[in-house]
């Protein structure tokens, strides 16, 4: 009985040993920033294992965060490019509609003033409540 | 590089809104709310190489016909679509071909709303909503309007899907700018919009900002005119 049990154990354990040794020998001499990061990632992996539902939730959260946003300076920077100066193909005839693109230089001008912080930017209520 | 406007619609009139309601899904993600109101023929799309916007928007213009009392005029008759756009470049094309609000005369408004949302209190996206109002002395409207719409188009308000659109109203002694959102009861959102407004408009701390729910606006309109014919506007 005992002999056969030992044999079974040995049979099961034997293949495991060389494998472990293999990993040990292979990875140790090659440690550099890359493998370090990889090791860290694999270490963290089990902790962040998530279900499909959770995964979808996270993806949706990121979608909301990943909105297309532009700051004022960037938008104004695009105002002068040729594509932005073209006349829209469909533009109703109307007194407020201009036949040619108007000068948008004031945008940059304001920006300079803006950054200077000296602009008299006062919004006020004219009517007493 | 040609034909950037192939997909842009010819919205020269709001008259035939009704038969344009197409439930066709756009490539952009839209909430159900935004799909409900379908007053568009075709969605605008950004041209190749252009900078897409988070949402498509439509410019509107309205003017009260002089000499007639407001209560006899249909708001919807007086409001006109100028055009819709889906990219930064397309926005500038429209913007540079329109006069500035400061150069408007009479009782008139520019509206910039997400495509599919009418600048009216009754629109599904607006009916539970409200707006922040800032009254400006004459001379400031053009710049404030620019800063307001640039912040809106650039998604600077960070309130998810809440923003519906913005309005600049040219009046006799003052100009008013306002920004509309979907849920008037959502205080976190309205507070965030207020703070962003202060920042992007660079308003002094003592500027009075007023939040008005659209239901209150409708009530005030009815009280004042004594007629049940209310509509959007300030």
CSV table of C-alpha atoms in Angstrom, one decimal:
chain,number,residue,atom,x,y,z
A,1,UNK,CA,0.0,0.0,0.0
A,2,UNK,CA,2.6,2.5,1.1
A,3,UNK,CA,4.9,1.7,-1.7
A,4,UNK,CA,2.2,2.2,-4.3
A,5,UNK,CA,1.1,5.5,-2.8
A,6,UNK,CA,4.6,6.9,-2.8
A,7,UNK,CA,4.9,5.9,-6.4
A,8,UNK,CA,1.8,7.8,-7.3
A,9,UNK,CA,3.0,10.9,-5.5
A,10,UNK,CA,6.3,10.7,-7.2
A,11,UNK,CA,4.7,10.3,-10.5
A,12,UNK,CA,2.6,13.4,-9.9
A,13,UNK,CA,5.3,15.5,-8.5
A,14,UNK,CA,8.0,14.7,-11.0
A,15,UNK,CA,6.9,16.7,-13.9
A,16,UNK,CA,6.3,19.7,-11.7
A,17,UNK,CA,9.9,20.1,-10.6
A,18,UNK,CA,11.6,20.6,-13.9
A,19,UNK,CA,9.0,23.1,-14.9
A,20,UNK,CA,9.5,25.2,-11.8
A,21,UNK,CA,13.2,25.1,-12.3
A,22,UNK,CA,12.8,26.2,-15.9
A,23,UNK,CA,11.0,29.3,-15.0
A,24,UNK,CA,13.4,30.2,-12.3
A,25,UNK,CA,16.4,29.8,-14.5
A,26,UNK,CA,15.0,31.5,-17.5
A,27,UNK,CA,13.6,34.7,-16.0
A,28,UNK,CA,16.2,35.5,-13.4
A,29,UNK,CA,19.1,36.5,-15.5
A,30,UNK,CA,17.0,38.6,-17.9
A,31,UNK,CA,15.6,41.1,-15.4
A,32,UNK,CA,15.5,44.6,-16.9
A,33,UNK,CA,12.9,47.4,-16.8
A,34,UNK,CA,10.7,45.6,-19.4
A,35,UNK,CA,10.5,42.3,-17.6
A,36,UNK,CA,10.1,44.0,-14.3
A,37,UNK,CA,7.0,45.8,-15.6
A,38,UNK,CA,5.8,42.6,-17.1
A,39,UNK,CA,6.3,40.8,-13.8
A,40,UNK,CA,4.4,43.6,-12.0
A,41,UNK,CA,1.6,43.4,-14.4
A,42,UNK,CA,1.3,39.6,-14.1
A,43,UNK,CA,1.4,39.9,-10.4
A,44,UNK,CA,-1.4,42.4,-10.4
A,45,UNK,CA,-3.4,40.5,-12.9
A,46,UNK,CA,-5.0,38.0,-10.5
A,47,UNK,CA,-6.1,40.8,-8.2
A,48,UNK,CA,-7.9,42.7,-11.0
A,49,UNK,CA,-9.6,39.7,-12.5
A,50,UNK,CA,-13.1,40.8,-13.2
A,51,UNK,CA,-16.3,39.4,-14.6
A,52,UNK,CA,-17.8,40.3,-17.9
A,53,UNK,CA,-20.4,42.5,-16.4
A,54,UNK,CA,-17.9,44.4,-14.4
A,55,UNK,CA,-15.7,44.8,-17.5
A,56,UNK,CA,-18.6,46.3,-19.4
A,57,UNK,CA,-19.2,48.7,-16.6
A,58,UNK,CA,-15.6,49.9,-16.7
A,59,UNK,CA,-15.7,50.2,-20.5
A,60,UNK,CA,-18.8,52.4,-20.2
A,61,UNK,CA,-17.3,54.5,-17.6
A,62,UNK,CA,-14.3,55.1,-19.8
A,63,UNK,CA,-16.5,56.0,-22.6
A,64,UNK,CA,-18.1,58.7,-20.6
A,65,UNK,CA,-14.8,60.0,-19.5
A,66,UNK,CA,-13.4,59.7,-23.0
A,67,UNK,CA,-15.5,62.6,-24.3
A,68,UNK,CA,-14.2,64.6,-27.2
A,69,UNK,CA,-13.2,67.8,-25.5
A,70,UNK,CA,-11.3,70.8,-26.7
A,71,UNK,CA,-10.2,73.9,-24.9
A,72,UNK,CA,-10.8,77.4,-26.1
A,73,UNK,CA,-7.4,78.0,-27.4
A,74,UNK,CA,-7.4,74.8,-29.5
A,75,UNK,CA,-10.8,75.7,-31.0
A,76,UNK,CA,-9.6,79.2,-31.9
A,77,UNK,CA,-6.4,77.8,-33.3
A,78,UNK,CA,-8.5,75.9,-35.9
A,79,UNK,CA,-10.6,78.9,-36.8
A,80,UNK,CA,-8.1,80.3,-39.3
A,81,UNK,CA,-7.4,77.0,-41.2
A,82,UNK,CA,-8.6,77.0,-44.8
A,83,UNK,CA,-11.2,74.3,-44.1
A,84,UNK,CA,-12.8,76.5,-41.4
A,85,UNK,CA,-13.0,79.5,-43.7
A,86,UNK,CA,-15.0,77.9,-46.5
A,87,UNK,CA,-18.6,78.8,-47.1
A,88,UNK,CA,-21.0,76.1,-46.0
A,89,UNK,CA,-22.7,74.5,-49.0
A,90,UNK,CA,-26.1,75.0,-47.6
A,91,UNK,CA,-26.6,78.4,-46.1
A,92,UNK,CA,-30.0,80.0,-46.1
A,93,UNK,CA,-30.3,83.5,-47.5
A,94,UNK,CA,-30.9,85.6,-44.6
A,95,UNK,CA,-29.9,89.1,-43.3
A,96,UNK,CA,-27.8,87.6,-40.6
A,97,UNK,CA,-25.9,85.3,-43.0
A,98,UNK,CA,-22.8,86.7,-44.6
A,99,UNK,CA,-21.7,86.0,-48.1
A,100,UNK,CA,-18.1,85.9,-47.2
A,101,UNK,CA,-16.4,84.7,-44.1
A,102,UNK,CA,-15.8,87.6,-41.7
A,103,UNK,CA,-12.5,88.3,-40.0
A,104,UNK,CA,-12.1,86.3,-36.8
A,105,UNK,CA,-9.0,88.1,-35.7
A,106,UNK,CA,-10.8,89.5,-32.7
A,107,UNK,CA,-10.7,86.0,-31.2
A,108,UNK,CA,-6.9,86.1,-30.9
A,109,UNK,CA,-7.0,89.7,-29.8
A,110,UNK,CA,-9.4,88.8,-27.0
A,111,UNK,CA,-7.2,86.0,-26.1
A,112,UNK,CA,-4.2,88.2,-25.6
A,113,UNK,CA,-6.3,90.5,-23.5
A,114,UNK,CA,-7.7,87.6,-21.7
A,115,UNK,CA,-4.3,86.3,-20.7
A,116,UNK,CA,-3.2,89.7,-19.7
A,117,UNK,CA,-6.0,89.6,-17.2
A,118,UNK,CA,-6.6,93.3,-17.7
A,119,UNK,CA,-9.8,93.0,-19.6
A,120,UNK,CA,-12.7,94.9,-18.2
A,121,UNK,CA,-15.0,91.9,-18.2
A,122,UNK,CA,-17.9,93.0,-16.2
A,123,UNK,CA,-21.3,91.5,-16.6
A,124,UNK,CA,-23.9,93.2,-14.6
A,125,UNK,CA,-27.5,93.3,-14.1
A,126,UNK,CA,-29.1,96.4,-15.4
A,127,UNK,CA,-32.5,95.9,-14.0
A,128,UNK,CA,-32.9,96.1,-10.3
A,129,UNK,CA,-34.5,92.9,-9.1
B,1,UNK,CA,-10.8,67.3,-49.8
B,2,UNK,CA,-14.0,68.5,-51.6
B,3,UNK,CA,-17.6,68.1,-50.7
B,4,UNK,CA,-17.1,68.3,-46.9
B,5,UNK,CA,-20.8,69.2,-46.7
B,6,UNK,CA,-22.2,66.3,-48.6
B,7,UNK,CA,-23.7,65.1,-45.4
B,8,UNK,CA,-24.8,68.5,-44.2
B,9,UNK,CA,-28.5,69.1,-44.5
B,10,UNK,CA,-30.2,72.0,-46.2
B,11,UNK,CA,-32.1,73.2,-43.2
B,12,UNK,CA,-33.4,76.4,-44.6
B,13,UNK,CA,-36.7,76.1,-43.0
B,14,UNK,CA,-38.3,74.6,-40.0
B,15,UNK,CA,-41.6,74.3,-41.9
B,16,UNK,CA,-41.2,70.7,-43.0
B,17,UNK,CA,-39.9,69.3,-39.7
B,18,UNK,CA,-42.6,66.8,-39.3
B,19,UNK,CA,-41.9,64.6,-42.3
B,20,UNK,CA,-38.2,64.4,-41.6
B,21,UNK,CA,-38.3,62.4,-38.4
B,22,UNK,CA,-36.1,59.5,-39.3
B,23,UNK,CA,-35.2,57.1,-36.5
B,24,UNK,CA,-32.1,56.2,-38.3
B,25,UNK,CA,-29.2,55.8,-35.9
B,26,UNK,CA,-26.2,57.9,-36.3
B,27,UNK,CA,-22.8,56.6,-35.9
B,28,UNK,CA,-22.4,58.8,-32.9
B,29,UNK,CA,-23.7,57.6,-29.7
B,30,UNK,CA,-26.9,59.3,-28.7
B,31,UNK,CA,-29.0,58.8,-25.7
B,32,UNK,CA,-32.6,57.9,-26.0
B,33,UNK,CA,-33.6,61.4,-25.0
B,34,UNK,CA,-31.8,62.8,-28.0
B,35,UNK,CA,-33.4,60.3,-30.3
B,36,UNK,CA,-36.8,61.2,-29.2
B,37,UNK,CA,-36.9,64.5,-30.9
B,38,UNK,CA,-36.1,63.9,-34.6
B,39,UNK,CA,-36.3,67.1,-36.5
B,40,UNK,CA,-33.5,66.3,-38.9
B,41,UNK,CA,-33.2,65.0,-42.3
B,42,UNK,CA,-29.7,63.6,-42.1
B,43,UNK,CA,-27.1,63.7,-39.4
B,44,UNK,CA,-24.1,65.9,-40.1
B,45,UNK,CA,-20.8,64.0,-40.2
B,46,UNK,CA,-17.3,65.4,-39.8
B,47,UNK,CA,-15.3,65.6,-43.0
B,48,UNK,CA,-12.1,63.6,-43.5
B,49,UNK,CA,-9.3,64.9,-41.3
B,50,UNK,CA,-11.6,67.3,-39.5
B,51,UNK,CA,-11.9,67.4,-35.7
B,52,UNK,CA,-15.1,65.7,-34.6
B,53,UNK,CA,-17.3,67.2,-31.9
B,54,UNK,CA,-18.8,65.1,-29.1
B,55,UNK,CA,-22.3,66.1,-30.4
B,56,UNK,CA,-23.7,67.6,-33.6
B,57,UNK,CA,-25.2,71.0,-33.1
B,58,UNK,CA,-27.6,73.2,-35.0
B,59,UNK,CA,-27.6,77.0,-35.2
B,60,UNK,CA,-30.9,78.7,-35.0
B,61,UNK,CA,-32.0,82.3,-35.3
B,62,UNK,CA,-35.2,84.0,-34.2
B,63,UNK,CA,-36.5,87.5,-34.3
B,64,UNK,CA,-39.7,88.9,-33.1
B,65,UNK,CA,-41.5,90.7,-35.9
B,66,UNK,CA,-41.6,94.4,-34.9
B,67,UNK,CA,-44.9,95.9,-34.3
B,68,UNK,CA,-46.8,92.8,-33.3
B,69,UNK,CA,-47.4,91.7,-29.7
B,70,UNK,CA,-45.4,88.6,-28.8
B,71,UNK,CA,-48.6,86.8,-27.7
B,72,UNK,CA,-49.9,86.7,-31.3
B,73,UNK,CA,-46.7,85.4,-32.8
B,74,UNK,CA,-45.9,81.7,-33.0
B,75,UNK,CA,-42.4,81.2,-31.7
B,76,UNK,CA,-41.9,78.3,-34.1
B,77,UNK,CA,-42.8,80.5,-37.0
B,78,UNK,CA,-40.2,83.0,-36.1
B,79,UNK,CA,-37.3,80.6,-35.6
B,80,UNK,CA,-35.1,79.6,-38.4
B,81,UNK,CA,-32.5,76.9,-38.7
B,82,UNK,CA,-29.2,78.2,-40.1
B,83,UNK,CA,-27.4,74.9,-40.3
B,84,UNK,CA,-25.9,71.9,-38.5
B,85,UNK,CA,-22.4,70.8,-38.1
B,86,UNK,CA,-20.4,67.9,-36.7
B,87,UNK,CA,-16.8,69.1,-36.5
B,88,UNK,CA,-14.8,72.0,-35.3
B,89,UNK,CA,-14.1,73.1,-38.8
B,90,UNK,CA,-17.7,72.9,-39.8
B,91,UNK,CA,-18.6,75.0,-36.8
B,92,UNK,CA,-16.2,77.8,-37.8
B,93,UNK,CA,-17.6,77.8,-41.4
B,94,UNK,CA,-21.0,78.6,-40.1
B,95,UNK,CA,-19.8,80.9,-37.4
B,96,UNK,CA,-17.7,83.0,-39.7
B,97,UNK,CA,-20.6,83.4,-42.1
B,98,UNK,CA,-23.0,84.7,-39.5
B,99,UNK,CA,-23.0,88.2,-38.0
B,100,UNK,CA,-22.0,88.5,-34.3
B,101,UNK,CA,-24.8,88.8,-31.8
B,102,UNK,CA,-23.5,92.3,-30.8
B,103,UNK,CA,-24.4,93.4,-34.3
B,104,UNK,CA,-27.9,92.1,-34.2
B,105,UNK,CA,-30.7,94.6,-34.0
B,106,UNK,CA,-34.1,94.4,-32.5
B,107,UNK,CA,-35.5,91.6,-30.4
B,108,UNK,CA,-33.5,88.7,-31.7
B,109,UNK,CA,-31.8,85.5,-30.5
B,110,UNK,CA,-29.1,83.1,-31.7
B,111,UNK,CA,-29.6,79.6,-30.4
B,112,UNK,CA,-27.1,76.8,-30.6
B,113,UNK,CA,-28.6,73.5,-29.7
B,114,UNK,CA,-27.6,69.9,-30.0
B,115,UNK,CA,-28.9,68.5,-33.2
B,116,UNK,CA,-32.4,67.1,-32.6
B,117,UNK,CA,-33.2,69.4,-29.7
B,118,UNK,CA,-35.4,72.3,-30.6
B,119,UNK,CA,-34.7,75.5,-28.7
B,120,UNK,CA,-38.1,75.4,-27.2
B,121,UNK,CA,-39.3,74.7,-23.7
B,122,UNK,CA,-41.7,72.0,-25.0
B,123,UNK,CA,-39.0,69.8,-26.5
B,124,UNK,CA,-38.7,66.5,-24.8
B,125,UNK,CA,-35.1,67.2,-23.9
B,126,UNK,CA,-36.0,70.6,-22.4
B,127,UNK,CA,-39.4,70.1,-20.7
B,128,UNK,CA,-37.9,68.9,-17.4
B,129,UNK,CA,-35.0,71.4,-17.7
B,130,UNK,CA,-34.0,74.9,-17.0
B,131,UNK,CA,-31.4,77.4,-17.7
B,132,UNK,CA,-28.7,79.6,-16.2
B,133,UNK,CA,-29.2,83.2,-17.2
B,134,UNK,CA,-26.6,86.0,-17.2
B,135,UNK,CA,-27.6,89.5,-18.0
B,136,UNK,CA,-25.0,91.5,-19.7
B,137,UNK,CA,-24.6,95.2,-20.3
B,138,UNK,CA,-24.5,96.2,-24.0
B,139,UNK,CA,-21.2,95.5,-25.7
B,140,UNK,CA,-20.3,92.2,-24.0
B,141,UNK,CA,-22.7,89.8,-25.8
B,142,UNK,CA,-20.5,88.8,-28.7
B,143,UNK,CA,-17.5,87.8,-26.7
B,144,UNK,CA,-19.5,86.1,-23.9
B,145,UNK,CA,-21.5,84.2,-26.5
B,146,UNK,CA,-18.3,83.1,-28.2
B,147,UNK,CA,-16.8,81.9,-24.9
B,148,UNK,CA,-20.0,80.2,-24.0
B,149,UNK,CA,-20.4,78.2,-27.2
B,150,UNK,CA,-16.7,77.3,-27.4
B,151,UNK,CA,-17.0,75.8,-23.9
B,152,UNK,CA,-20.1,74.0,-24.8
B,153,UNK,CA,-18.7,72.6,-28.1
B,154,UNK,CA,-15.5,71.7,-26.4
B,155,UNK,CA,-17.3,69.7,-23.7
B,156,UNK,CA,-16.0,71.9,-20.9
B,157,UNK,CA,-19.1,71.6,-18.7
B,158,UNK,CA,-18.4,68.0,-17.8
B,159,UNK,CA,-22.0,67.2,-16.9
B,160,UNK,CA,-22.5,64.2,-19.2
B,161,UNK,CA,-25.5,64.5,-21.5
B,162,UNK,CA,-27.1,67.3,-19.5
B,163,UNK,CA,-26.4,70.3,-21.7
B,164,UNK,CA,-29.1,71.0,-24.3
B,165,UNK,CA,-27.9,74.2,-25.8
B,166,UNK,CA,-27.1,77.9,-25.4
B,167,UNK,CA,-28.9,81.1,-26.3
B,168,UNK,CA,-27.9,84.7,-26.7
B,169,UNK,CA,-30.8,87.2,-26.6
B,170,UNK,CA,-30.4,90.7,-27.8
B,171,UNK,CA,-32.8,93.0,-26.1
B,172,UNK,CA,-33.4,96.7,-25.9
B,173,UNK,CA,-31.2,97.7,-23.0
B,174,UNK,CA,-29.3,94.6,-22.3
B,175,UNK,CA,-28.3,91.2,-23.7
B,176,UNK,CA,-28.8,87.9,-22.0
B,177,UNK,CA,-26.9,84.7,-22.4
B,178,UNK,CA,-28.2,81.4,-21.2
B,179,UNK,CA,-27.4,77.8,-21.2
B,180,UNK,CA,-30.1,75.1,-21.0
B,181,UNK,CA,-29.8,71.8,-19.4
B,182,UNK,CA,-32.1,68.7,-19.2
B,183,UNK,CA,-32.8,68.2,-15.5
B,184,UNK,CA,-33.6,71.3,-13.5
B,185,UNK,CA,-33.9,69.3,-10.3
B,186,UNK,CA,-30.3,68.0,-10.6
B,187,UNK,CA,-28.5,70.4,-8.3
B,188,UNK,CA,-25.1,68.8,-8.7
B,189,UNK,CA,-25.3,69.4,-12.4
B,190,UNK,CA,-26.7,72.9,-12.2
B,191,UNK,CA,-24.0,73.9,-9.7
B,192,UNK,CA,-21.3,72.5,-12.0
B,193,UNK,CA,-22.7,74.4,-14.9
B,194,UNK,CA,-22.7,77.6,-12.9
B,195,UNK,CA,-19.1,77.2,-11.8
B,196,UNK,CA,-18.0,76.4,-15.3
B,197,UNK,CA,-19.8,79.4,-16.7
B,198,UNK,CA,-18.1,81.6,-14.2
B,199,UNK,CA,-14.7,80.2,-15.2
B,200,UNK,CA,-15.2,80.3,-19.0
B,201,UNK,CA,-16.9,83.7,-19.1
B,202,UNK,CA,-14.4,85.0,-16.6
B,203,UNK,CA,-17.2,86.7,-14.7
B,204,UNK,CA,-16.5,88.7,-11.6
B,205,UNK,CA,-17.6,87.0,-8.4
B,206,UNK,CA,-20.5,89.5,-7.9
B,207,UNK,CA,-22.1,88.7,-11.2
B,208,UNK,CA,-25.7,87.7,-10.7
B,209,UNK,CA,-26.5,84.4,-12.2
B,210,UNK,CA,-30.1,83.2,-12.1
B,211,UNK,CA,-31.4,79.7,-12.6
B,212,UNK,CA,-34.8,79.4,-14.1
B,213,UNK,CA,-36.8,76.2,-14.7
B,214,UNK,CA,-38.6,76.1,-17.9
B,215,UNK,CA,-41.9,75.3,-16.1
B,216,UNK,CA,-41.4,78.6,-14.3
B,217,UNK,CA,-40.7,80.3,-17.5
B,218,UNK,CA,-43.9,78.9,-19.0
B,219,UNK,CA,-45.9,80.0,-16.0
B,220,UNK,CA,-44.4,83.5,-16.1
B,221,UNK,CA,-45.2,83.7,-19.8
B,222,UNK,CA,-48.8,82.7,-19.4
B,223,UNK,CA,-49.2,85.0,-16.4
B,224,UNK,CA,-47.9,87.9,-18.4
B,225,UNK,CA,-49.6,87.3,-21.7
B,226,UNK,CA,-52.7,85.7,-20.5
B,227,UNK,CA,-52.6,83.2,-23.3
B,228,UNK,CA,-51.6,79.6,-23.5
B,229,UNK,CA,-49.2,80.0,-26.3
B,230,UNK,CA,-45.9,79.8,-24.6
B,231,UNK,CA,-42.6,78.8,-26.2
B,232,UNK,CA,-38.9,79.0,-25.8
B,233,UNK,CA,-36.9,82.2,-25.4
B,234,UNK,CA,-36.0,84.6,-22.7
